[in-house]
């Protein structure tokens, strides 16, 4: 009976500890994103926002400014886009062809500036290298935000 109890405890521990570690990592990642968004929005009136898989996007519709932050590994990236400076935006999906299927490598929104001398800006919504190989609605989120940003560029 003691042997069964010990095996049971070891098995439960082997299952619970990885789940706790994953949950802790996710909480730390979300905290870093929230902190970064608080820094870059700096008192802006956020009218729309969304968080997903270590990324966040927010919008100040009155000022027509889009705020974006993304946590990848140990780095947090941010971008502030004044939508009045851009002509269009589009969703770009990069895929690779395998022997039996196609896999999505990257989903981005690319902003094209009004001034030809300015560079395009890119917001990454999914990167298979850092987000894993399973999409969790990132394409739909990118499409939705493309529509929102496009409407404010008019």
Tab-separated table of C-alpha atoms in Angstrom:
chain	number	residue	atom	x	y	z
A	1	UNK	CA	0.000	0.000	0.000
A	2	UNK	CA	2.854	2.416	0.803
A	3	UNK	CA	4.410	1.826	-2.632
A	4	UNK	CA	1.133	2.752	-4.360
A	5	UNK	CA	0.824	5.886	-2.302
A	6	UNK	CA	4.371	6.999	-3.137
A	7	UNK	CA	3.855	6.308	-6.861
A	8	UNK	CA	0.575	8.251	-6.723
A	9	UNK	CA	2.202	11.243	-5.032
A	10	UNK	CA	5.101	11.258	-7.516
A	11	UNK	CA	2.693	11.036	-10.460
A	12	UNK	CA	0.505	13.869	-9.198
A	13	UNK	CA	3.573	15.997	-8.462
A	14	UNK	CA	4.944	15.332	-11.954
A	15	UNK	CA	1.689	16.623	-13.423
A	16	UNK	CA	1.035	19.590	-11.133
A	17	UNK	CA	4.517	21.184	-11.029
A	18	UNK	CA	4.792	21.768	-14.811
A	19	UNK	CA	1.269	23.223	-14.854
A	20	UNK	CA	2.136	25.591	-12.013
A	21	UNK	CA	5.332	26.663	-13.780
A	22	UNK	CA	3.473	27.303	-17.048
A	23	UNK	CA	0.851	29.334	-15.212
A	24	UNK	CA	3.555	31.340	-13.418
A	25	UNK	CA	5.375	32.074	-16.711
A	26	UNK	CA	2.129	33.181	-18.339
A	27	UNK	CA	1.332	35.488	-15.411
A	28	UNK	CA	4.822	37.034	-15.548
A	29	UNK	CA	4.521	37.537	-19.323
A	30	UNK	CA	1.117	39.216	-18.948
A	31	UNK	CA	2.432	41.460	-16.163
A	32	UNK	CA	5.333	42.583	-18.371
A	33	UNK	CA	2.937	43.396	-21.215
A	34	UNK	CA	0.609	45.353	-18.916
A	35	UNK	CA	3.547	47.329	-17.557
A	36	UNK	CA	4.856	48.098	-21.064
A	37	UNK	CA	1.405	49.178	-22.252
A	38	UNK	CA	1.022	51.453	-19.217
A	39	UNK	CA	4.394	53.049	-20.052
A	40	UNK	CA	3.680	53.701	-23.720
A	41	UNK	CA	0.041	54.805	-23.396
A	42	UNK	CA	1.046	57.313	-20.692
A	43	UNK	CA	-2.344	58.842	-19.932
A	44	UNK	CA	-3.936	58.255	-23.339
A	45	UNK	CA	-7.675	57.670	-23.509
A	46	UNK	CA	-7.827	54.027	-24.548
A	47	UNK	CA	-11.100	53.293	-26.309
A	48	UNK	CA	-10.344	49.761	-27.510
A	49	UNK	CA	-7.780	47.159	-26.474
A	50	UNK	CA	-6.992	43.464	-26.763
A	51	UNK	CA	-4.483	41.031	-25.248
A	52	UNK	CA	-3.397	37.671	-26.645
A	53	UNK	CA	-0.475	35.290	-26.257
A	54	UNK	CA	2.058	37.747	-24.837
A	55	UNK	CA	0.929	40.663	-27.001
A	56	UNK	CA	-1.357	43.646	-26.560
A	57	UNK	CA	-2.786	46.347	-28.776
A	58	UNK	CA	-4.710	49.448	-27.771
A	59	UNK	CA	-6.246	52.405	-29.521
A	60	UNK	CA	-6.902	56.046	-28.707
A	61	UNK	CA	-9.593	56.767	-31.285
A	62	UNK	CA	-9.699	60.499	-30.505
A	63	UNK	CA	-5.988	61.008	-31.249
A	64	UNK	CA	-5.932	58.190	-33.846
A	65	UNK	CA	-2.960	56.496	-32.190
A	66	UNK	CA	-2.377	52.750	-32.021
A	67	UNK	CA	-0.251	51.305	-29.186
A	68	UNK	CA	1.307	47.850	-29.421
A	69	UNK	CA	3.489	45.732	-27.122
A	70	UNK	CA	4.831	42.200	-27.491
A	71	UNK	CA	6.827	39.976	-25.158
A	72	UNK	CA	9.226	37.574	-26.877
A	73	UNK	CA	11.537	35.493	-24.727
A	74	UNK	CA	13.152	38.000	-22.348
A	75	UNK	CA	12.481	41.148	-24.389
A	76	UNK	CA	9.474	43.399	-24.599
A	77	UNK	CA	8.942	45.385	-27.803
A	78	UNK	CA	6.593	48.305	-28.279
A	79	UNK	CA	5.373	50.474	-31.108
A	80	UNK	CA	3.334	53.674	-31.199
A	81	UNK	CA	1.677	54.385	-34.532
A	82	UNK	CA	0.031	57.688	-35.362
A	83	UNK	CA	-2.549	56.433	-37.846
A	84	UNK	CA	-2.839	59.844	-39.536
A	85	UNK	CA	0.699	59.318	-40.887
A	86	UNK	CA	-0.244	56.113	-42.712
A	87	UNK	CA	-2.139	55.515	-45.924
A	88	UNK	CA	-3.079	51.846	-45.612
A	89	UNK	CA	-2.542	48.747	-43.573
A	90	UNK	CA	-2.806	45.111	-44.557
A	91	UNK	CA	-2.553	41.702	-42.938
A	92	UNK	CA	0.410	39.686	-44.189
A	93	UNK	CA	0.520	35.948	-43.568
A	94	UNK	CA	3.751	34.050	-44.205
A	95	UNK	CA	3.487	30.295	-44.636
A	96	UNK	CA	5.778	27.386	-45.313
A	97	UNK	CA	4.897	24.327	-47.319
A	98	UNK	CA	5.594	20.996	-45.677
A	99	UNK	CA	5.438	17.578	-47.272
A	100	UNK	CA	1.802	17.071	-46.287
A	101	UNK	CA	0.533	20.477	-45.180
A	102	UNK	CA	1.063	24.210	-45.056
A	103	UNK	CA	1.967	25.849	-41.753
A	104	UNK	CA	1.621	29.502	-40.843
A	105	UNK	CA	4.963	31.008	-39.844
A	106	UNK	CA	3.998	34.631	-39.211
A	107	UNK	CA	0.961	36.927	-39.104
A	108	UNK	CA	1.592	40.676	-39.209
A	109	UNK	CA	-0.145	43.946	-39.878
A	110	UNK	CA	1.988	46.150	-42.128
A	111	UNK	CA	1.341	49.913	-42.161
A	112	UNK	CA	2.280	51.820	-45.339
A	113	UNK	CA	3.154	55.497	-44.735
A	114	UNK	CA	1.741	58.447	-46.656
A	115	UNK	CA	5.260	59.836	-47.078
A	116	UNK	CA	7.322	57.597	-49.386
A	117	UNK	CA	10.489	58.510	-47.467
A	118	UNK	CA	9.143	56.985	-44.249
A	119	UNK	CA	9.500	53.293	-43.421
A	120	UNK	CA	6.627	50.868	-43.093
A	121	UNK	CA	5.738	49.713	-39.582
A	122	UNK	CA	5.000	46.098	-38.767
A	123	UNK	CA	3.083	44.641	-35.842
A	124	UNK	CA	3.598	40.908	-35.287
A	125	UNK	CA	0.466	39.038	-34.221
A	126	UNK	CA	1.906	35.523	-34.505
A	127	UNK	CA	5.417	34.148	-34.875
A	128	UNK	CA	5.751	30.354	-34.975
A	129	UNK	CA	9.318	30.544	-33.627
A	130	UNK	CA	8.271	32.205	-30.373
A	131	UNK	CA	4.536	31.460	-30.062
A	132	UNK	CA	4.596	27.750	-30.871
A	133	UNK	CA	3.028	26.222	-33.913
A	134	UNK	CA	-0.627	26.471	-32.917
A	135	UNK	CA	-2.703	29.489	-33.852
A	136	UNK	CA	-5.134	30.732	-31.204
A	137	UNK	CA	-7.238	33.229	-33.132
A	138	UNK	CA	-4.355	35.546	-34.080
A	139	UNK	CA	-5.454	35.777	-37.730
A	140	UNK	CA	-8.952	36.880	-36.707
A	141	UNK	CA	-7.501	39.404	-34.238
A	142	UNK	CA	-5.186	40.814	-36.930
A	143	UNK	CA	-8.056	41.097	-39.444
A	144	UNK	CA	-10.259	42.859	-36.891
A	145	UNK	CA	-7.545	45.376	-35.971
A	146	UNK	CA	-6.724	45.984	-39.628
A	147	UNK	CA	-10.366	47.046	-40.148
A	148	UNK	CA	-10.346	49.259	-37.046
A	149	UNK	CA	-7.099	50.987	-38.043
A	150	UNK	CA	-8.145	51.365	-41.682
A	151	UNK	CA	-11.363	53.116	-40.628
A	152	UNK	CA	-9.375	55.633	-38.592
A	153	UNK	CA	-6.940	56.321	-41.455
A	154	UNK	CA	-9.732	57.716	-43.635
